[in-house]
Tab-separated table of C-alpha atoms and ligand atoms in Angstrom:
chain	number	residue	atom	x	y	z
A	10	UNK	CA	135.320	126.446	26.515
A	11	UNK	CA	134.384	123.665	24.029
A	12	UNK	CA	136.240	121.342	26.287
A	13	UNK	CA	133.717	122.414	28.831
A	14	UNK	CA	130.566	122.057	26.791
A	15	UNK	CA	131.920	118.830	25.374
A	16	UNK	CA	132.176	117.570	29.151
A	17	UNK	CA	128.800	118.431	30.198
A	18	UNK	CA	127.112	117.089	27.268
A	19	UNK	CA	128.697	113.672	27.719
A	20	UNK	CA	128.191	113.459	31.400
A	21	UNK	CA	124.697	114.338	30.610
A	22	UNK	CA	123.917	111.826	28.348
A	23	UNK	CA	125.743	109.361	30.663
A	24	UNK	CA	124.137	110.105	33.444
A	25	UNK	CA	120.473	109.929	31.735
A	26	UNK	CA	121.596	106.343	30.262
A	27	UNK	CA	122.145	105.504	34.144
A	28	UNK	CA	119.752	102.148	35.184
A	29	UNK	CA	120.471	101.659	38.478
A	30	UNK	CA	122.089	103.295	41.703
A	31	UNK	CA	125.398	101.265	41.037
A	32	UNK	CA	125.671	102.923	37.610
A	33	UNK	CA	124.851	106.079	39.186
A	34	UNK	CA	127.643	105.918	41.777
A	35	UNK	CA	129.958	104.901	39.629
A	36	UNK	CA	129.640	107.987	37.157
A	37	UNK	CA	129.574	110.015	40.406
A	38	UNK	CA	133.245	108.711	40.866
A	39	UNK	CA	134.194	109.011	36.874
A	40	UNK	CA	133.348	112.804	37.185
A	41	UNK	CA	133.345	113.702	41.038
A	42	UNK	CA	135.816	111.347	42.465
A	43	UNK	CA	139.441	112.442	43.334
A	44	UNK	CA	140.322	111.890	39.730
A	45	UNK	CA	137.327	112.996	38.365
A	46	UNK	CA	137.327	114.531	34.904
A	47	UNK	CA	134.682	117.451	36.537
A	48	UNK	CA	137.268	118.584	39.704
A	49	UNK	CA	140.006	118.016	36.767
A	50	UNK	CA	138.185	120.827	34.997
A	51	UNK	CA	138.021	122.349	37.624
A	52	UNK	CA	141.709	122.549	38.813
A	53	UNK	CA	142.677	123.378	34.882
A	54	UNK	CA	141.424	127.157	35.828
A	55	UNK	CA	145.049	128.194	37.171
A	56	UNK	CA	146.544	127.269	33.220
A	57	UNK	CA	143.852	129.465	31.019
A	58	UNK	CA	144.891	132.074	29.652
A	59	UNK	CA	144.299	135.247	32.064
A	60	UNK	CA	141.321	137.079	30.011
A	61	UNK	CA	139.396	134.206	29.453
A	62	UNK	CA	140.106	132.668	33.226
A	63	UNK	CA	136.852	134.548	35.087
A	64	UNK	CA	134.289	133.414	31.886
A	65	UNK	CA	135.673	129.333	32.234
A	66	UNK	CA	135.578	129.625	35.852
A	67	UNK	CA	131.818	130.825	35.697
A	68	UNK	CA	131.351	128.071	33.477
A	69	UNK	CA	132.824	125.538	35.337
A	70	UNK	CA	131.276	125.902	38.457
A	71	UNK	CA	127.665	126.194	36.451
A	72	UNK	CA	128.673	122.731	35.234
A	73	UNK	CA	129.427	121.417	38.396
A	74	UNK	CA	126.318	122.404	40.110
A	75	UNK	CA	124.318	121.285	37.042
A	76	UNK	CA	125.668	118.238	37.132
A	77	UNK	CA	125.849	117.484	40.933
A	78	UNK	CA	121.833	118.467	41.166
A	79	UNK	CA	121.200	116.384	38.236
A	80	UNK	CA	122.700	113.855	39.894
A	81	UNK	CA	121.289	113.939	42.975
A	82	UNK	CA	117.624	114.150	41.539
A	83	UNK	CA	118.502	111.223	39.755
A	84	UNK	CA	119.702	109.456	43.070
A	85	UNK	CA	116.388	109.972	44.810
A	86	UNK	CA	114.584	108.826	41.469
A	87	UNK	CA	116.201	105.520	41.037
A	88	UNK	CA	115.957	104.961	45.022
A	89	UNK	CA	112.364	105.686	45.094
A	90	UNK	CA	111.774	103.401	42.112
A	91	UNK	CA	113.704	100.186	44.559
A	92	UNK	CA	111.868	100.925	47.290
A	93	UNK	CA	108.501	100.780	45.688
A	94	UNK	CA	109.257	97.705	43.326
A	95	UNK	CA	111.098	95.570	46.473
A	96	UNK	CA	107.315	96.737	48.416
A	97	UNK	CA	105.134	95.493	45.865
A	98	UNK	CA	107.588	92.287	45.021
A	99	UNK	CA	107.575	91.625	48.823
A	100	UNK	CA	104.460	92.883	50.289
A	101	UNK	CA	104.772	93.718	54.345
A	102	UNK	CA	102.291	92.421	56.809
A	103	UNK	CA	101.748	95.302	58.709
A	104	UNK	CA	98.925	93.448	61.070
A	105	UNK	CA	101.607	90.846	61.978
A	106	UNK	CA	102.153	91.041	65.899
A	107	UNK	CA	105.579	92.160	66.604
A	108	UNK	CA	107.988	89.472	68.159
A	109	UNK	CA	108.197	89.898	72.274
A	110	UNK	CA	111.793	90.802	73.388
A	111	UNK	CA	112.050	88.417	76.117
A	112	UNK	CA	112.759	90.363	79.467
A	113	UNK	CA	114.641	88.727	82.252
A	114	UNK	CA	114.384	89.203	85.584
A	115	UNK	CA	116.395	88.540	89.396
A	116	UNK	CA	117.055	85.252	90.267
A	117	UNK	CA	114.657	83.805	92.990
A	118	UNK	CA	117.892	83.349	95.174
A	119	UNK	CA	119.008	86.634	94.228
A	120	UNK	CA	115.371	88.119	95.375
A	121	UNK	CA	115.797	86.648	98.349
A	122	UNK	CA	119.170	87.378	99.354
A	123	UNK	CA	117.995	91.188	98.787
A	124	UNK	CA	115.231	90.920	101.251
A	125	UNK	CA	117.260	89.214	103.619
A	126	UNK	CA	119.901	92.129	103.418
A	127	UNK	CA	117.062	94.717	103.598
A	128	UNK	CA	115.501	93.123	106.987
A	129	UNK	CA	119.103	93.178	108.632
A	130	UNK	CA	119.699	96.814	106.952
A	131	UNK	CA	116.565	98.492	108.618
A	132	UNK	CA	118.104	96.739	112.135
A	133	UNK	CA	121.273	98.761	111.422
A	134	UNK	CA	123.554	95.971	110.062
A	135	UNK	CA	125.945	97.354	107.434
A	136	UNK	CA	126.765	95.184	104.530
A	137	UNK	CA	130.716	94.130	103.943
A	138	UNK	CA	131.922	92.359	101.119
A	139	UNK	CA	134.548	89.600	101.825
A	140	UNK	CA	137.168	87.308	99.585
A	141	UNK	CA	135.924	84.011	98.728
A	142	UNK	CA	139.471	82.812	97.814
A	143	UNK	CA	140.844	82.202	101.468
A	144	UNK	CA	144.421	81.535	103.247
A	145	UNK	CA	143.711	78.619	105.509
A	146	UNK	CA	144.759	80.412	108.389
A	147	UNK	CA	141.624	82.938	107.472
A	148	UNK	CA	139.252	79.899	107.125
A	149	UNK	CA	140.171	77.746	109.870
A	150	UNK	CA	143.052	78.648	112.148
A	151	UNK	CA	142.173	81.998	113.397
A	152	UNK	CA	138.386	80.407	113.342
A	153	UNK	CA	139.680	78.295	116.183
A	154	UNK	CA	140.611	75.261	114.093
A	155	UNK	CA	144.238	74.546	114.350
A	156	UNK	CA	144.916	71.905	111.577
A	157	UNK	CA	144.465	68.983	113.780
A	158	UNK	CA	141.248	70.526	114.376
A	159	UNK	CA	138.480	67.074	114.078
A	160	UNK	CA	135.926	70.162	112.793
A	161	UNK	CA	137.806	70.600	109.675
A	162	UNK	CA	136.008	67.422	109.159
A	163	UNK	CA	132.777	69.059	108.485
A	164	UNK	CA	134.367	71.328	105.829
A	165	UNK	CA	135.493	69.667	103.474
A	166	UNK	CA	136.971	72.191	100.163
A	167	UNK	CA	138.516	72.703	97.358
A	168	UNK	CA	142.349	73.500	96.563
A	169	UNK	CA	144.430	75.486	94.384
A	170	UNK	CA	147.708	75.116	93.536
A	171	UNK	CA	149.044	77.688	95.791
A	172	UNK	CA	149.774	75.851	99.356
A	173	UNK	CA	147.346	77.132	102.063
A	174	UNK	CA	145.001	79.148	99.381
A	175	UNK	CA	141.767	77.878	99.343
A	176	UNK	CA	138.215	78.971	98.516
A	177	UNK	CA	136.386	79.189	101.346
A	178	UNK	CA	133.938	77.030	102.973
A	179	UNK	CA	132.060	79.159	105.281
A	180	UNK	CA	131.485	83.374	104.813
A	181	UNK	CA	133.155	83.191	108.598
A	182	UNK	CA	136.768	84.191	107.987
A	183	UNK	CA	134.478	87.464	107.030
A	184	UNK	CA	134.374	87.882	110.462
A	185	UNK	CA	138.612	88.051	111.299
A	186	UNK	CA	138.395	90.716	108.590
A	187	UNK	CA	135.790	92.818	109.741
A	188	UNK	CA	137.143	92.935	113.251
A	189	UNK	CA	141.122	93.525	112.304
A	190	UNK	CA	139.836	96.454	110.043
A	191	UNK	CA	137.179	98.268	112.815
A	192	UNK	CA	138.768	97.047	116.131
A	193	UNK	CA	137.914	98.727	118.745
A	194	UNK	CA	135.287	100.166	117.658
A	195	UNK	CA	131.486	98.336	118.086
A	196	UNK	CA	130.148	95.886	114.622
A	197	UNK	CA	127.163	95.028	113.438
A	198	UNK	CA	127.658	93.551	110.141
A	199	UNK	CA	126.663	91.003	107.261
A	200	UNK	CA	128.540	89.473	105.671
A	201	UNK	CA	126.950	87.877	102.121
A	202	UNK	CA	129.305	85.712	99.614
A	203	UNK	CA	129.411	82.430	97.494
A	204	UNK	CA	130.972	79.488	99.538
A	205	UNK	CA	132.181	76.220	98.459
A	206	UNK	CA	132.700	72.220	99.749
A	207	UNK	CA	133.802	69.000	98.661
A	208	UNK	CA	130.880	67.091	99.481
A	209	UNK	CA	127.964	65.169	97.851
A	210	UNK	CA	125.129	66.714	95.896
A	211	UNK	CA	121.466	66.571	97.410
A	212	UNK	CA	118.457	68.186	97.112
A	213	UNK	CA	119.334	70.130	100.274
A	214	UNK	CA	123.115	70.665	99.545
A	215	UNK	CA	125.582	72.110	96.959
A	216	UNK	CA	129.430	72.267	96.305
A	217	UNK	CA	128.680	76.098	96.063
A	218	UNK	CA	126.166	77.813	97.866
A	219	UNK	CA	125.707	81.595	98.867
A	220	UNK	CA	125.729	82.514	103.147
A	221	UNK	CA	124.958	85.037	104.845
A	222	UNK	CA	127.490	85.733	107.701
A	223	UNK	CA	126.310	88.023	110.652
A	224	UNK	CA	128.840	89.482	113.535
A	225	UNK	CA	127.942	91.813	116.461
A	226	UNK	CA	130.851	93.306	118.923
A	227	UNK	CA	130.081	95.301	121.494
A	228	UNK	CA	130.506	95.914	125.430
A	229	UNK	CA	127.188	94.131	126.386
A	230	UNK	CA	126.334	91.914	123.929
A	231	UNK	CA	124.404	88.895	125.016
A	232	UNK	CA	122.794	85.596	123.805
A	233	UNK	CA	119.372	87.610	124.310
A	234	UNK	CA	121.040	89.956	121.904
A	235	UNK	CA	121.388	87.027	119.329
A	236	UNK	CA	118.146	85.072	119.984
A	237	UNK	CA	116.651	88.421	119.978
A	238	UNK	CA	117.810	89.785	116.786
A	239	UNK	CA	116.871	85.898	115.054
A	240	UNK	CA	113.470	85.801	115.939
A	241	UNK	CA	113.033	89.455	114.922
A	242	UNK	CA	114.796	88.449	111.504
A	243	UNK	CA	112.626	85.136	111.258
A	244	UNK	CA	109.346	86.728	111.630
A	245	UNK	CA	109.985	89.787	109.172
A	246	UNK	CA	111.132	87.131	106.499
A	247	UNK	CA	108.690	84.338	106.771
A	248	UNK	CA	105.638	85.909	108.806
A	249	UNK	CA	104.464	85.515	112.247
A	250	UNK	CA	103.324	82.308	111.951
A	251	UNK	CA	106.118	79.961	111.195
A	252	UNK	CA	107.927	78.310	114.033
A	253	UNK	CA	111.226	78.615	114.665
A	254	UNK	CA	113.669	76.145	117.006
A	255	UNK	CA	117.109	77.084	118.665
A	256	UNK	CA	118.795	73.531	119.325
A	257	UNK	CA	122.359	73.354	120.982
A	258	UNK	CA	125.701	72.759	118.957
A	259	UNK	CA	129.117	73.147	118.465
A	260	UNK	CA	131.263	75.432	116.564
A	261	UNK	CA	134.580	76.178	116.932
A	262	UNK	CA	134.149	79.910	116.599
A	263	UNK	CA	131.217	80.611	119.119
A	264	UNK	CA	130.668	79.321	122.333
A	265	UNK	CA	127.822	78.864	123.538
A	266	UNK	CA	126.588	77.596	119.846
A	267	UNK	CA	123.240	76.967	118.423
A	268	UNK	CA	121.507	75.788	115.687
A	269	UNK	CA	118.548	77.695	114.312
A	270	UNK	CA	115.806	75.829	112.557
A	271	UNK	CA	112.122	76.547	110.838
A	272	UNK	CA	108.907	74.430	110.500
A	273	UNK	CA	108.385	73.264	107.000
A	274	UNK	CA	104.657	72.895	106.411
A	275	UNK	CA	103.286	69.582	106.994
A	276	UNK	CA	101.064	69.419	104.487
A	277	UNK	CA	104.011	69.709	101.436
A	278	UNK	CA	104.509	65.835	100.134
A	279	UNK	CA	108.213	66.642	100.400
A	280	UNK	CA	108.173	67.501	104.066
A	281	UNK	CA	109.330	63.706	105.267
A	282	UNK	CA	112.482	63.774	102.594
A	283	UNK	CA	113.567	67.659	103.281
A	284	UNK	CA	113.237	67.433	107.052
A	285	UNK	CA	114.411	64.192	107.812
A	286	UNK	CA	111.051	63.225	109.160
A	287	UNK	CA	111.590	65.976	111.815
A	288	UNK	CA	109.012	68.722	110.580
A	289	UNK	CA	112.441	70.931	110.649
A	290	UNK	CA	114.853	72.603	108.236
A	291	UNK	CA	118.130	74.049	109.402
A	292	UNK	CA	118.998	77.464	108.259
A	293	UNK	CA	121.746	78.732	110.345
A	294	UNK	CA	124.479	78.186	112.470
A	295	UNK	CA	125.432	81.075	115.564
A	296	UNK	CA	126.644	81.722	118.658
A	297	UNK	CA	128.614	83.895	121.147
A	298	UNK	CA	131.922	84.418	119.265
A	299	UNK	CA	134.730	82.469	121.070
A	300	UNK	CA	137.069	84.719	123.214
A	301	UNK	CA	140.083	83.239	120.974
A	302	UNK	CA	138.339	84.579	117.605
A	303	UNK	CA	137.612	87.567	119.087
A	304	UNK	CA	141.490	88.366	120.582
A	305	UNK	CA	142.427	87.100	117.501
A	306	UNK	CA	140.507	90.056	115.701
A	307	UNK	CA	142.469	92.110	117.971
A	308	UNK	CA	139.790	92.611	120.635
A	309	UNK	CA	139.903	92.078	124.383
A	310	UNK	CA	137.259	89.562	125.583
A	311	UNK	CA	137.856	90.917	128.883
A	312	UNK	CA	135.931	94.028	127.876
A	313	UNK	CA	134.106	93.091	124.157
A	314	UNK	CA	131.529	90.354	123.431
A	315	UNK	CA	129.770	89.654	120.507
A	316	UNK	CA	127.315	87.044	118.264
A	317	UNK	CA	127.575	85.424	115.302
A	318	UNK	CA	125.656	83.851	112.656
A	319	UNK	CA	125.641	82.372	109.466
A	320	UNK	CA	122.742	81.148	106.816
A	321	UNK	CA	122.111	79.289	103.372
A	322	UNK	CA	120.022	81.931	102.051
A	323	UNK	CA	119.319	79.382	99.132
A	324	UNK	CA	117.873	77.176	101.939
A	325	UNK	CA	116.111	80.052	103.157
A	326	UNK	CA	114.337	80.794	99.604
A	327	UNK	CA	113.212	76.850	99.903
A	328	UNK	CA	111.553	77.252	102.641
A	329	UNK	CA	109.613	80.531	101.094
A	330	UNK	CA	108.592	79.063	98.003
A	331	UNK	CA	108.632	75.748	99.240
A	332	UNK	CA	111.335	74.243	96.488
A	333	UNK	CA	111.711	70.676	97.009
A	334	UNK	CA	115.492	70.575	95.583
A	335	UNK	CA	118.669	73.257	95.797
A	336	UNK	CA	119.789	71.998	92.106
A	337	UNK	CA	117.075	73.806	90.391
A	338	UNK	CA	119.206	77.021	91.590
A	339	UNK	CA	121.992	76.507	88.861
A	340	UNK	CA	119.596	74.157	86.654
A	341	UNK	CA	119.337	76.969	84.553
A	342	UNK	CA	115.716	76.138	83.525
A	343	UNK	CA	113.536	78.485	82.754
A	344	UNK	CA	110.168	76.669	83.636
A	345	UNK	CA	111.745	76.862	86.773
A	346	UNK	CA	112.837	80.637	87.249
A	347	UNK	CA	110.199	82.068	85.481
A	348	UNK	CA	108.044	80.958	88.658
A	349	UNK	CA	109.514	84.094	90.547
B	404	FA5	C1	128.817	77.282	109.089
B	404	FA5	O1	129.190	77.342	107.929
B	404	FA5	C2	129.229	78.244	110.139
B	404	FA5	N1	130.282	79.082	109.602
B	404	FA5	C3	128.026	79.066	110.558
B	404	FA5	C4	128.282	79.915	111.744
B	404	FA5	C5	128.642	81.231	111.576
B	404	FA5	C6	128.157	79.417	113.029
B	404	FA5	C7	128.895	82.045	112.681
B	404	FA5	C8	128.388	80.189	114.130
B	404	FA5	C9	128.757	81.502	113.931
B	404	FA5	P1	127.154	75.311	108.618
B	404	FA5	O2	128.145	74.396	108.014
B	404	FA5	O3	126.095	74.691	109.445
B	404	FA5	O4	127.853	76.411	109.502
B	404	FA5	O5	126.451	76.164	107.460
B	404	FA5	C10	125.601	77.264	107.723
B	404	FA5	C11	124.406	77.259	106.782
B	404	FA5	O6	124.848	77.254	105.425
B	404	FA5	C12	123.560	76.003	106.911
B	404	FA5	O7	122.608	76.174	107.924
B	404	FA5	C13	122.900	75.918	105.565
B	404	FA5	O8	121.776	76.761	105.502
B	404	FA5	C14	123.968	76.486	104.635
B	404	FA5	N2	124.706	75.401	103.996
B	404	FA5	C15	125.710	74.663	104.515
B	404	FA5	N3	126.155	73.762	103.630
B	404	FA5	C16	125.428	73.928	102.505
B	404	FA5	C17	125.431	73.302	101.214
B	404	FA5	N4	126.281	72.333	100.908
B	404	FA5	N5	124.526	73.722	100.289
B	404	FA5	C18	123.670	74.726	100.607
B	404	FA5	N6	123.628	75.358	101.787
B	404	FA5	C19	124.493	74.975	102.741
């Protein structure tokens, strides 16, 4: 019992001479920890004598709580005291304005790829997601382009070391896909993705750029169908009053093809260099898909026809906001995307 009254005065008298919360913790360990002299006391209980065992336990456990609630008093204490001598040592501006968490927001290219999948979306087009790492037989052969082809020409891309495996230069091999998967049964797709070329940089081109592939199969489908569903898509995006142009072309993949171009406004000092000097901007490339794509998709152009476009939605978001070059799009600057 003297043990235990010996104890408590000492661990009283430490714990008053404690300064600081380090001190404090550390006699918290000297008497509480797993080899502290209190839970030592504590265990002793199973060697007292059997008479005197009930009275030491009572004691004990008075200790212990005396202690721990000392302790913990003394805790807050000492806490309280830092917190109010760090406040007055370091005063705090409340009235300072808080610092703005900068908030991002879409891409313009990203906007506008969204709208453009919303107009086709209310015309019933569902959306399907292709591979942009492409055999060659995807991206050209089956496309109509065997590889003496003179139109591989115009795509130029880029390799990897697996023979035949490229990445793709055109969102059209979407369109073998599509068909293999539903055939026979009528599509009306898009088809959005990143596509790549070896070519130059300009301010109207990219060595990766996003497109927007479109294919429609079905028993009657007609150019009216295409020009038709173009115009409809042209006016929702850019309003009523901008002018667009069909011009003849060639594609390996549709015939007959066309070209599909928009009226830049005159006024813009950029017109001349973006245009060409022609008032006109190109934005996509369609056409009645070539009987060979479409047997080789596994349908009969006996009984099936079908369109098929694709567009540079990036091109498309110049003409909207009237952006004079297609670098600022992975420039990265801020001055420039904040804008949107
Ligand atoms: C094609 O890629 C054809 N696959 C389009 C097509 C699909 C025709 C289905 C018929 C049927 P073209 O190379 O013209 O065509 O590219 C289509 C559009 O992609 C262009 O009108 C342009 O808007 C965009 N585009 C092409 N090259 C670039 C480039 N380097 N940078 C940015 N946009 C580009």
């Amino acid at each position: 019992m003297s043990d235990l009254a010996a104890l408590e005065q000492r661990a009283s008298a430490e714990l008053a001479a404690c300064a600081d919360e380090a001190a404090l913790r550390a006699w918290n360990t000297r008497y509480f920890g797993n080899n502290g002299e209190m839970l030592a006391a504590l265990k002793a209980i199973g060697g007292i004598p059997k008479e005197e065992r009930k009275t030491y336990g009572q004691e004990a456990n008075r200790i212990k709580e005396a202690l721990t609630n000392a302790y913990e008093q003394k805790l807050a204490e000492v806490k309280e005291r830092a917190l109010s001598a760090s406040l007055t040592s370091n005063p705090l501006d409340v009235t300072l304005p808080g610092r703005p968490v900068p908030r991002g927001r879409l891409h313009v290219a990203t906007q506008v790829m969204r709208q453009i999948t919303a107009v086709f979306a209310d015309m019933g087009f569902q959306v399907y997601r292709s591979r942009e790492v492409e055999s060659d037989e995807m991206n050209f052969e089956l496309l109509n382009m065997p590889p003496h082809h003179p139109a591989r020409d115009m795509w130029d891309t880029f390799h990897t070391t697996i023979p035949g495996v490229i990445l793709r230069t055109h969102t059209s091999p979407g369109q073998i896909h599509v068909m293999r998967e539903q055939c026979p049964n009528p599509i009306r797709v898009i088809l959005p993705g990143m596509c790549y070329r070896y070519e130059a940089i300009t301010t109207r081109s990219e060595i990766q750029f996003q497109q927007v592939e479109g294919l429609v199969i079905g028993e009657r489908v007609t150019m009216a169908d295409l020009k038709g569903t173009i115009t409809a898509f042209a006016r929702r995006l850019f309003g009523q009053e901008r002018h667009i142009r069909f011009r003849s072309s060639y594609f390996p993949f549709t015939e007959p093809s066309i070209e599909v171009d928009i009226d830049w406004p005159k006024d813009d000092p950029n017109a001349d260099r973006l245009t060409k000097g022609t008032g006109w901007l190109e934005i996509m490339g369609a056409g009645m898909v070539h009987p060979v794509v479409l047997r080789n998709g596994g349908y009969d152009p006996a009984k099936f026809t079908g369109f098929a476009f694709g567009m540079g939605p990036q091109r498309i978001t110049m003409l909207k906001h009237a952006i004079d070059d297609i670098r600022q799009f992975w420039g990265n600057d801020l001055r420039f995307l904040r804008q949107f």
